[in-house]
Coordinates of C-alpha atoms and ligand atoms in Angstrom, one line a residue:
X1 CA -18.0 17.3 -5.4
X2 CA -17.1 14.6 -7.9
X3 CA -19.1 14.4 -11.1
X4 CA -21.6 11.6 -11.4
X5 CA -23.9 10.4 -14.2
X6 CA -26.9 8.4 -13.3
X7 CA -28.1 5.9 -15.9
X8 CA -31.7 4.7 -15.6
X9 CA -31.9 1.2 -16.8
X10 CA -35.0 0.3 -18.9
X11 CA -33.7 -3.2 -19.6
X12 CA -31.4 -3.0 -22.6
X13 CA -28.8 -5.7 -23.1
X14 CA -26.2 -2.9 -23.5
X15 CA -26.9 -0.6 -20.5
X16 CA -23.7 -1.6 -18.9
X17 CA -21.9 -0.4 -22.0
X18 CA -23.3 3.1 -21.4
X19 CA -21.7 3.1 -17.9
X20 CA -18.5 1.8 -19.4
X21 CA -18.3 4.5 -22.0
X22 CA -19.0 7.2 -19.5
X23 CA -16.4 6.0 -17.2
X24 CA -13.9 5.6 -20.0
X25 CA -14.5 9.3 -20.6
X26 CA -13.3 9.9 -17.0
X27 CA -16.8 10.4 -15.5
X28 CA -18.1 8.3 -12.7
X29 CA -21.4 6.6 -13.6
X30 CA -23.9 4.4 -11.8
X31 CA -26.8 2.3 -13.2
X32 CA -30.1 2.4 -11.4
X33 CA -33.3 0.4 -11.9
X34 CA -36.1 2.1 -13.8
X35 CA -38.2 2.1 -10.6
X36 CA -35.8 4.6 -9.0
X37 CA -37.8 7.8 -8.3
X38 CA -36.8 11.4 -9.2
X39 CA -36.4 12.2 -5.5
X40 CA -34.0 9.3 -5.1
X41 CA -32.0 10.4 -8.1
X42 CA -32.0 14.0 -6.8
X43 CA -30.4 12.8 -3.6
X44 CA -27.6 11.3 -5.7
X45 CA -26.8 14.8 -6.9
X46 CA -26.2 13.8 -10.6
X47 CA -24.4 15.9 -13.1
X48 CA -26.5 14.4 -15.9
X49 CA -29.0 11.6 -16.4
X50 CA -29.1 9.0 -19.2
X51 CA -32.2 7.0 -20.0
X52 CA -31.2 3.7 -21.4
X53 CA -32.8 1.6 -24.2
X54 CA -35.1 -1.3 -23.4
X55 CA -37.1 -4.1 -25.1
X56 CA -40.6 -2.8 -24.2
X57 CA -43.0 -0.8 -26.2
X58 CA -43.9 2.5 -24.4
X59 CA -47.6 1.9 -24.8
X60 CA -47.9 -1.7 -23.8
X61 CA -49.3 -2.7 -20.4
X62 CA -46.7 -2.9 -17.7
X63 CA -44.1 -1.0 -19.8
X64 CA -41.6 0.8 -17.6
X65 CA -42.6 4.5 -17.2
X66 CA -40.6 7.7 -17.1
X67 CA -40.6 9.5 -13.8
X68 CA -41.4 13.0 -15.1
X69 CA -39.5 14.4 -12.1
X70 CA -36.2 13.5 -13.9
X71 CA -36.9 16.4 -16.2
X72 CA -37.4 18.9 -13.4
X73 CA -34.1 18.3 -11.7
X74 CA -32.4 20.9 -13.8
X75 CA -29.7 18.5 -15.1
X76 CA -29.1 17.5 -18.7
X77 CA -30.9 14.4 -19.9
X78 CA -30.0 12.0 -22.8
X79 CA -32.5 9.5 -23.9
X80 CA -31.3 6.5 -25.9
X81 CA -33.7 4.3 -27.9
X82 CA -36.5 3.4 -25.5
X83 CA -35.4 6.5 -23.5
X84 CA -36.1 8.6 -26.5
X85 CA -39.5 7.1 -27.0
X86 CA -40.3 7.7 -23.3
X87 CA -39.3 11.4 -23.7
X88 CA -41.4 11.7 -26.8
X89 CA -44.5 10.1 -25.2
X90 CA -44.2 12.1 -22.1
X91 CA -43.5 15.5 -23.6
X92 CA -46.2 15.3 -26.3
X93 CA -44.4 14.0 -29.4
X94 CA -46.0 11.5 -31.8
X95 CA -45.1 7.8 -31.6
X96 CA -45.8 4.9 -33.9
X97 CA -45.6 1.4 -32.5
X98 CA -44.4 -1.4 -34.6
X99 CA -44.3 -5.2 -34.3
X100 CA -41.2 -5.4 -36.4
X101 CA -37.8 -4.3 -35.2
X102 CA -35.2 -2.4 -37.1
X103 CA -32.0 -4.0 -36.2
X104 CA -28.5 -3.3 -37.5
X105 CA -26.5 -0.5 -39.1
X106 CA -27.9 2.7 -40.5
X107 CA -26.5 5.9 -42.0
X108 CA -27.3 8.9 -39.8
X109 CA -27.6 12.3 -41.5
X110 CA -27.7 15.5 -39.5
X111 CA -30.9 17.6 -40.1
X112 CA -30.1 20.4 -37.7
X113 CA -27.1 21.6 -35.8
X114 CA -26.8 19.9 -32.4
X115 CA -24.3 19.9 -29.6
X116 CA -24.0 16.1 -29.9
X117 CA -22.7 16.4 -33.4
X118 CA -19.6 18.5 -32.7
X119 CA -16.7 17.3 -34.7
X120 CA -18.6 14.6 -36.5
X121 CA -18.7 14.2 -40.2
X122 CA -22.0 13.0 -41.7
X123 CA -23.3 10.6 -42.8
X124 CA -22.2 8.6 -39.7
X125 CA -22.8 4.9 -39.3
X126 CA -25.0 4.1 -36.2
X127 CA -26.5 0.9 -34.7
X128 CA -30.2 0.6 -34.5
X129 CA -32.3 -1.8 -32.5
X130 CA -35.9 -0.6 -32.0
X131 CA -39.5 -1.4 -32.8
X132 CA -41.4 1.8 -32.0
X133 CA -40.4 5.1 -33.6
X134 CA -40.9 8.8 -33.1
X135 CA -43.0 10.3 -35.9
X136 CA -42.9 13.9 -34.7
X137 CA -40.8 15.4 -31.9
X138 CA -42.5 17.1 -28.9
X139 CA -43.0 20.9 -28.8
X140 CA -39.8 22.7 -28.1
X141 CA -37.7 19.9 -29.8
X142 CA -36.1 20.0 -33.2
X143 CA -35.3 16.9 -35.3
X144 CA -31.6 16.7 -35.4
X145 CA -31.0 13.5 -37.4
X146 CA -32.6 11.1 -39.8
X147 CA -31.8 7.9 -41.6
X148 CA -33.3 6.4 -44.8
X149 CA -36.0 4.6 -42.7
X150 CA -36.4 7.1 -39.9
X151 CA -37.4 10.7 -40.2
X152 CA -36.7 11.4 -36.5
X153 CA -33.6 9.5 -35.6
X154 CA -32.5 12.1 -33.1
X155 CA -34.1 15.2 -31.5
X156 CA -33.1 17.8 -29.0
X157 CA -34.4 20.7 -26.9
X158 CA -31.1 22.7 -26.5
X159 CA -32.7 25.1 -24.1
X160 CA -33.8 22.5 -21.6
X161 CA -30.6 20.4 -22.4
X162 CA -32.7 17.3 -23.3
X163 CA -31.3 15.2 -26.1
X164 CA -32.5 11.9 -27.5
X165 CA -31.2 9.5 -30.1
X166 CA -33.0 6.4 -31.6
X167 CA -29.7 4.5 -32.1
X168 CA -27.2 3.1 -29.6
X169 CA -24.1 5.4 -29.3
X170 CA -22.7 3.1 -26.6
X171 CA -22.0 0.2 -29.0
X172 CA -18.8 0.1 -31.0
X173 CA -20.8 -0.4 -34.2
X174 CA -21.8 3.3 -33.9
X175 CA -18.8 4.8 -35.5
X176 CA -19.0 8.2 -33.7
X177 CA -21.0 7.0 -30.7
X178 CA -18.2 7.6 -28.3
X179 CA -17.7 11.1 -29.6
X180 CA -21.5 11.8 -29.3
X181 CA -21.5 10.6 -25.7
X182 CA -18.5 12.8 -24.9
X183 CA -20.2 15.7 -26.6
X184 CA -23.1 15.1 -24.2
X185 CA -21.0 14.9 -21.1
X186 CA -18.5 17.7 -21.8
X187 CA -20.4 19.9 -24.3
X188 CA -24.0 19.7 -23.1
X189 CA -23.6 18.8 -19.4
X190 CA -20.3 20.7 -19.0
X191 CA -18.9 18.0 -16.7
X192 CA -15.3 18.0 -15.6
X193 CA -13.8 14.5 -15.9
X194 CA -12.5 13.5 -12.5
X195 CA -12.9 9.7 -12.3
X196 CA -9.4 8.3 -12.2
X197 CA -8.0 5.2 -10.5
X198 CA -5.8 7.3 -8.2
X199 CA -8.7 9.3 -7.0
X200 CA -10.6 6.0 -6.5
X201 CA -7.8 4.6 -4.4
X202 CA -7.6 7.7 -2.2
X203 CA -11.4 7.8 -1.7
X204 CA -11.8 4.0 -1.1
X205 CA -9.0 4.0 1.4
X206 CA -10.5 6.8 3.4
X207 CA -14.0 5.3 3.3
X208 CA -12.8 1.9 4.4
X209 CA -10.8 3.4 7.3
X210 CA -14.0 5.2 8.4
X211 CA -16.2 2.2 7.9
X212 CA -13.9 -0.1 9.9
X213 CA -13.2 2.3 12.7
X214 CA -11.2 0.4 15.3
X215 CA -12.5 -3.0 14.2
X216 CA -10.5 -5.9 12.8
X217 CA -11.3 -7.2 9.3
X218 CA -10.8 -10.6 7.9
X219 CA -10.3 -11.3 4.2
X220 CA -10.2 -14.6 2.3
X221 CA -7.5 -14.5 -0.3
X222 CA -7.6 -16.6 -3.4
X223 CA -4.5 -15.3 -5.2
X224 CA -6.7 -13.8 -7.9
X225 CA -6.8 -10.1 -8.7
X226 CA -10.0 -9.1 -6.9
X227 CA -9.2 -10.4 -3.5
X228 CA -5.6 -9.3 -3.7
X229 CA -6.6 -5.8 -4.6
X230 CA -9.1 -5.7 -1.7
X231 CA -6.4 -6.9 0.7
X232 CA -3.8 -4.4 -0.5
X233 CA -6.4 -1.5 -0.4
X234 CA -7.5 -2.5 3.1
X235 CA -4.0 -2.8 4.3
X236 CA -3.5 0.8 3.3
X237 CA -6.6 1.8 5.2
X238 CA -6.3 -0.2 8.5
X239 CA -2.8 -1.8 8.4
X240 CA -2.3 -4.7 10.8
X241 CA -6.0 -4.8 11.8
X242 CA -6.5 -6.6 8.5
X243 CA -6.1 -10.4 8.7
X244 CA -5.8 -12.4 5.5
X245 CA -6.5 -16.1 5.2
X246 CA -5.1 -18.0 2.3
X247 CA -5.9 -21.7 2.1
X248 CA -3.8 -24.2 0.1
X249 CA -6.5 -26.7 -0.7
X250 CA -4.2 -28.9 -2.7
X251 CA -6.1 -27.9 -5.8
X252 CA -3.9 -25.0 -6.9
X253 CA -1.7 -24.8 -10.0
X254 CA 2.0 -25.6 -9.8
X255 CA 3.9 -23.1 -7.7
X256 CA 0.8 -21.0 -7.2
X257 CA 0.7 -21.0 -3.4
X258 CA 4.4 -20.0 -3.1
X259 CA 3.8 -17.2 -5.6
X260 CA 0.8 -15.9 -3.8
X261 CA 2.2 -16.1 -0.3
X262 CA 5.5 -14.6 -1.5
X263 CA 3.7 -11.6 -3.0
X264 CA 1.5 -11.0 0.0
X265 CA 4.5 -11.1 2.3
X266 CA 6.1 -8.5 0.1
X267 CA 3.2 -6.2 0.8
X268 CA 3.6 -6.9 4.5
X269 CA 0.1 -8.2 4.9
X270 CA -1.0 -10.0 8.1
X271 CA -1.3 -13.5 6.6
X272 CA -2.5 -16.8 7.9
X273 CA -1.4 -19.5 5.4
X274 CA -3.3 -22.7 6.0
X275 CA -2.0 -25.9 4.6
X276 CA -5.1 -28.0 4.2
X277 CA -4.3 -30.2 1.2
X278 CA -4.9 -33.4 3.1
X279 CA -8.3 -32.4 4.5
X280 CA -9.6 -31.4 1.0
X281 CA -8.1 -34.4 -0.9
X282 CA -9.3 -36.8 1.8
X283 CA -12.8 -35.6 1.5
X284 CA -12.7 -35.7 -2.3
X285 CA -11.6 -39.4 -2.3
X286 CA -13.9 -41.5 -4.5
X287 CA -16.1 -38.5 -5.4
X288 CA -16.8 -38.1 -9.2
X289 CA -19.9 -35.9 -9.3
X290 CA -18.9 -32.3 -10.1
X291 CA -21.6 -30.8 -7.9
X292 CA -20.6 -33.0 -5.0
X293 CA -17.0 -31.9 -5.5
X294 CA -18.0 -28.2 -5.4
X295 CA -20.1 -28.7 -2.3
X296 CA -17.4 -30.6 -0.4
X297 CA -14.8 -28.0 -1.3
X298 CA -17.1 -25.1 -0.4
X299 CA -18.0 -26.6 3.0
X300 CA -14.4 -27.5 3.8
X301 CA -13.3 -24.0 2.9
X302 CA -15.9 -22.4 5.2
X303 CA -15.1 -24.8 8.0
X304 CA -11.4 -23.8 7.8
X305 CA -12.1 -20.1 7.5
X306 CA -14.3 -20.3 10.6
X307 CA -11.7 -22.2 12.6
X308 CA -9.0 -19.7 11.6
X309 CA -11.1 -16.6 12.2
X310 CA -11.9 -17.8 15.7
X311 CA -8.1 -17.6 16.4
X312 CA -8.0 -14.0 15.5
X313 CA -8.8 -11.0 17.6
X314 CA -12.5 -10.1 17.6
X315 CA -13.3 -9.6 14.0
X316 CA -16.3 -7.5 12.9
X317 CA -16.0 -7.3 9.2
X318 CA -15.5 -9.6 6.2
X319 CA -13.8 -8.0 3.1
X320 CA -15.0 -9.4 -0.2
X321 CA -14.0 -8.6 -3.8
X322 CA -17.6 -8.1 -5.1
X323 CA -17.5 -6.2 -8.5
X324 CA -20.0 -3.8 -10.0
X325 CA -21.6 -6.3 -12.4
X326 CA -22.6 -8.4 -9.4
X327 CA -24.4 -5.6 -7.7
X328 CA -26.2 -3.8 -10.5
X329 CA -29.9 -3.9 -9.7
X330 CA -32.0 -6.1 -12.0
X331 CA -33.7 -4.4 -14.8
X332 CA -37.0 -5.6 -13.6
X333 CA -39.5 -2.8 -13.6
X334 CA -41.6 -4.6 -11.1
X335 CA -39.2 -3.6 -8.4
X336 CA -35.6 -3.6 -7.5
X337 CA -34.1 -7.0 -7.7
X338 CA -34.3 -9.3 -4.8
X339 CA -31.6 -11.4 -6.4
X340 CA -28.3 -9.6 -6.2
X341 CA -25.8 -12.3 -7.1
X342 CA -23.5 -13.5 -4.5
X343 CA -21.0 -15.8 -6.2
X344 CA -18.2 -15.5 -3.8
X345 CA -16.4 -18.4 -2.3
X346 CA -17.1 -17.3 1.2
X347 CA -20.7 -16.5 0.6
X348 CA -21.9 -19.3 2.8
X349 CA -20.3 -18.2 6.1
X350 CA -21.9 -19.5 9.3
X351 CA -24.6 -17.1 10.6
X352 CA -22.9 -17.2 14.0
X353 CA -20.0 -15.3 12.7
X354 CA -22.2 -12.2 12.2
X355 CA -19.7 -10.4 10.1
X356 CA -20.5 -7.1 8.3
X357 CA -19.3 -6.8 4.8
X358 CA -16.7 -4.4 3.4
X359 CA -16.7 -4.5 -0.4
X360 CA -14.4 -1.8 -1.7
X361 CA -14.7 -2.9 -5.4
X362 CA -18.4 -2.8 -5.7
X363 CA -18.3 0.3 -7.9
X364 CA -15.8 -1.2 -10.3
X365 CA -15.7 -3.1 -13.5
X366 CA -13.0 -5.8 -14.0
X367 CA -10.9 -3.6 -16.2
X368 CA -11.0 -0.9 -13.6
X369 CA -9.9 -3.3 -11.0
X370 CA -6.9 -4.0 -13.2
X371 CA -6.1 -0.3 -13.3
X372 CA -6.4 -0.1 -9.5
X373 CA -4.1 -3.1 -9.2
X374 CA -1.5 -1.3 -11.4
X375 CA -1.9 1.9 -9.3
X376 CA -1.2 -0.1 -6.2
X377 CA 2.0 -1.5 -7.7
X378 CA 0.8 -5.1 -8.0
X379 CA 2.9 -7.1 -10.5
X380 CA 1.6 -8.0 -14.0
X381 CA 1.4 -11.6 -13.0
X382 CA -1.6 -10.6 -10.7
X383 CA -3.0 -7.8 -12.8
X384 CA -3.4 -9.9 -15.9
X385 CA -4.0 -13.3 -14.2
X386 CA -6.7 -15.3 -15.8
X387 CA -9.8 -16.1 -13.6
X388 CA -9.4 -19.3 -11.6
X389 CA -12.4 -21.1 -10.2
X390 CA -12.8 -21.5 -6.4
X391 CA -12.9 -25.3 -6.6
X392 CA -9.6 -25.1 -8.5
X393 CA -8.2 -28.0 -10.4
X394 CA -10.8 -30.3 -8.9
X395 CA -13.2 -29.4 -11.6
X396 CA -10.5 -29.7 -14.3
X397 CA -9.6 -33.3 -13.3
X398 CA -12.7 -34.9 -14.6
X399 CA -13.9 -37.8 -12.5
X400 CA -12.1 -38.7 -9.3
X401 CA -9.5 -36.3 -8.0
X402 CA -6.3 -38.0 -6.9
X403 CA -2.8 -36.7 -6.2
X404 CA -1.5 -38.6 -9.2
X405 CA -4.1 -37.2 -11.6
X406 CA -3.7 -33.7 -10.2
X407 CA 0.1 -34.0 -10.9
X408 CA -0.5 -34.9 -14.5
X409 CA -2.9 -32.0 -15.0
X410 CA -0.5 -29.5 -13.2
X411 CA 2.3 -30.4 -15.5
X412 CA 0.2 -30.1 -18.6
X413 CA -1.3 -26.9 -17.4
X414 CA 2.1 -25.4 -16.7
X415 CA 3.0 -26.0 -20.4
X416 CA -0.2 -24.3 -21.5
X417 CA 0.5 -21.3 -19.3
X418 CA 4.1 -21.0 -20.4
X419 CA 3.3 -21.3 -24.1
X420 CA 0.4 -18.8 -23.9
X421 CA 2.8 -16.3 -22.1
X422 CA 5.7 -16.8 -24.4
X423 CA 3.6 -16.4 -27.6
X424 CA 2.0 -13.2 -26.3
X425 CA -1.5 -14.8 -26.3
X426 CA -1.9 -14.9 -22.5
X427 CA -3.1 -11.3 -22.3
X428 CA -5.2 -11.6 -25.4
X429 CA -7.5 -14.3 -24.2
X430 CA -9.9 -14.4 -21.3
X431 CA -8.8 -17.8 -20.0
X432 CA -6.7 -20.7 -21.1
X433 CA -6.1 -24.0 -19.3
X434 CA -5.7 -27.8 -19.5
X435 CA -8.3 -30.4 -18.6
X436 CA -7.6 -34.0 -17.7
X437 CA -10.2 -36.3 -19.2
X438 CA -11.5 -39.4 -17.4
X439 CA -10.5 -41.8 -20.1
X440 CA -7.5 -43.4 -21.8
X441 CA -6.8 -43.8 -25.5
X442 CA -4.5 -45.9 -27.5
X443 CA -1.3 -44.4 -29.0
X444 CA 2.0 -45.4 -30.3
X445 CA 5.4 -44.3 -29.0
X446 CA 8.6 -45.6 -30.4
X447 CA 7.9 -49.3 -31.1
X448 CA 5.3 -49.7 -28.5
X449 CA 1.6 -49.3 -28.1
X450 CA 0.5 -47.0 -25.3
X451 CA -2.8 -46.6 -23.5
X452 CA -2.8 -43.3 -21.7
X453 CA -4.6 -40.1 -20.6
X454 CA -6.0 -37.4 -22.8
X455 CA -5.6 -33.7 -22.1
X456 CA -8.1 -31.1 -23.5
X457 CA -7.0 -27.6 -24.1
X458 CA -9.6 -24.9 -23.3
X459 CA -8.8 -21.4 -24.4
X460 CA -11.6 -18.8 -24.7
X461 CA -12.3 -15.2 -25.5
X462 CA -14.9 -13.5 -23.4
X463 CA -15.8 -10.1 -21.9
X464 CA -17.6 -11.2 -18.8
X465 CA -17.6 -15.1 -18.8
X466 CA -21.4 -15.0 -19.4
X467 CA -20.7 -15.9 -23.1
X468 CA -17.5 -17.1 -24.6
X469 CA -16.0 -18.3 -27.8
X470 CA -13.1 -20.6 -28.4
X471 CA -9.9 -18.7 -29.2
X472 CA -8.6 -19.1 -32.7
X473 CA -5.0 -19.7 -31.6
X474 CA -2.4 -20.2 -34.4
X475 CA -2.2 -23.8 -35.4
X476 CA 1.6 -23.7 -34.7
X477 CA 0.9 -22.7 -31.1
X478 CA -1.6 -25.5 -30.5
X479 CA 0.9 -27.9 -32.1
X480 CA 3.7 -26.8 -29.8
X481 CA 1.5 -27.2 -26.7
X482 CA 0.4 -30.6 -27.8
X483 CA 3.9 -31.7 -28.7
X484 CA 5.3 -30.6 -25.4
X485 CA 2.5 -32.1 -23.3
X486 CA 2.8 -35.5 -25.0
X487 CA 6.6 -35.5 -24.8
X488 CA 7.1 -34.0 -21.4
X489 CA 4.1 -35.2 -19.3
X490 CA 4.4 -38.9 -18.5
X491 CA 1.1 -40.6 -18.8
X492 CA -0.4 -38.5 -21.6
X493 CA -0.5 -39.6 -25.2
X494 CA -3.2 -37.4 -26.8
X495 CA -4.2 -33.7 -26.7
X496 CA -7.4 -32.3 -28.1
X497 CA -8.5 -28.7 -28.6
X498 CA -12.0 -27.6 -27.4
X499 CA -13.9 -25.8 -30.1
X500 CA -17.2 -25.2 -28.3
X501 CA -18.7 -21.8 -27.5
X502 CA -20.6 -20.8 -24.4
X503 CA -23.6 -21.3 -24.6
X504 CA -24.3 -24.1 -25.1
X505 CA -21.1 -25.3 -23.5
X506 CA -19.6 -23.7 -20.4
X507 CA -16.0 -22.5 -20.0
X508 CA -15.1 -25.1 -17.4
X509 CA -15.8 -28.8 -18.2
X510 CA -17.4 -29.5 -14.8
Ligands
XMP1 P1 -18.4 -21.5 -16.7 O1 -17.7 -22.8 -16.6 O2 -19.7 -21.4 -15.8 O3 -17.4 -20.5 -16.0 O4 -18.6 -21.0 -18.1 C1 -17.6 -19.1 -16.0 C2 -16.4 -18.4 -15.3 O5 -16.5 -18.7 -13.9 C3 -15.4 -19.5 -13.4 N1 -16.0 -20.5 -12.5 C4 -15.9 -20.4 -11.2 N2 -15.4 -19.5 -10.4 N3 -16.1 -20.7 -8.5 C5 -15.5 -19.7 -9.0 O6 -15.0 -18.8 -8.3 C6 -16.7 -21.7 -9.3 O7 -17.3 -22.7 -8.8 C7 -16.6 -21.5 -10.7 N4 -17.0 -22.3 -11.7 C8 -16.6 -21.6 -12.9 C9 -14.8 -20.1 -14.7 O8 -13.4 -20.3 -14.5 C10 -15.1 -19.0 -15.7 O9 -14.1 -17.9 -15.6

């Protein structure tokens, strides 16, 4: 049976990082809410359990509690930060609460040999973020590490294979954190790393074939990596019973629909290519409000999808590219989340379609999807493609969306894409694109005064689009983009660079 680490989430901001590090070590991991019971965890047959950090204080009313049953399952346990305090409280250690938090780097010294410390030279820099602290470890435990402000920064009961650390080994600021986590996985829990993308592809293909049975499946393709990977995987699983629908809404980048359709044909996918430019642009005529644009585009998409799906053989399933961060249960300790995000473009399908969902990527993080895409032989242009919003260029042409304004933006955007690629910056940033502003400014070209459009360049770094920072591109690169746009795109006489971060700004301008 494949190895699996279960992470119990007590609400830390960095719980996802624990899952990431474990998977990077080649071990499959899942995050579960702190209301998950020991019986439920036992049914998951974990190879090890990790208790995450969290913002609560163990003794405050309503603080998430430890299900003592976790310790009776006979699998190794690692408690991190709040997880350590829970272990200490539950097993009879001594805790002190504090209103002030220790936050930042600290130097960890080893005070006793410990399996987690294998191969690590001390002192070792670790990252702290905690209020409460353990004053004395529970019976059976030894203190294995300390810092200048903490007598018990780590503790372990090697016999029961329960380890705990006050700091966060999952964050990069903890210099040997990755090594410590690996020591826990491979040294303490003796797990064999078996989570690879080729094993994922084999398993997912077999599971989807079983789930679909003899049914037909429909998949809306956007040309982005997630839906493309879903389609190619499903094609492996059920062949021609997969029906893909790709809609050209007239809001795509220059050459994008040809590229996407060409690629999908290469993979021999059953593809319906719908040309609906006029329907979308007709409905957007005169509309300036961003939210109205989004609604019109969303509804029109669903309408077309519904029309096209009706022409197919009886379809029972809808395939979606939902990723793991979208399905992780909320950290709420009042109960598993009712709000599992559904951000997908086809999320609002008519009830009458009654489609069941197939979501083969729901276990994966974005970087893992990229690895799967490579494994499936998808070209780099898809693997490393920047995210592109469902409403497309409509939300990058600020104000009214017209064919003429879309054309200006397309040309400017093509230059941005070319320059990012040629300079090697494309794969270093999260997203980079041009925005057409709804105003004109004065300029001078040759001997004449001009009064023309402004293009804004938006290039950001991000890990998950929840927060983002503007990319510090070399000035020469920005200069080249600006120069080319003003010279080559008729109707533009000014280029500005967006230097706002998210929050308080957003990545897109609408
Ligand atoms: P914001 O502008 O909210 O964008 O900072 C965050 C990320 O989401 C993308 N985005 C969208 N994607 N439909 C989508 O599929 C949308 O309506 C949409 N709006 C924004 C955006 O490109 C960025 O990657």
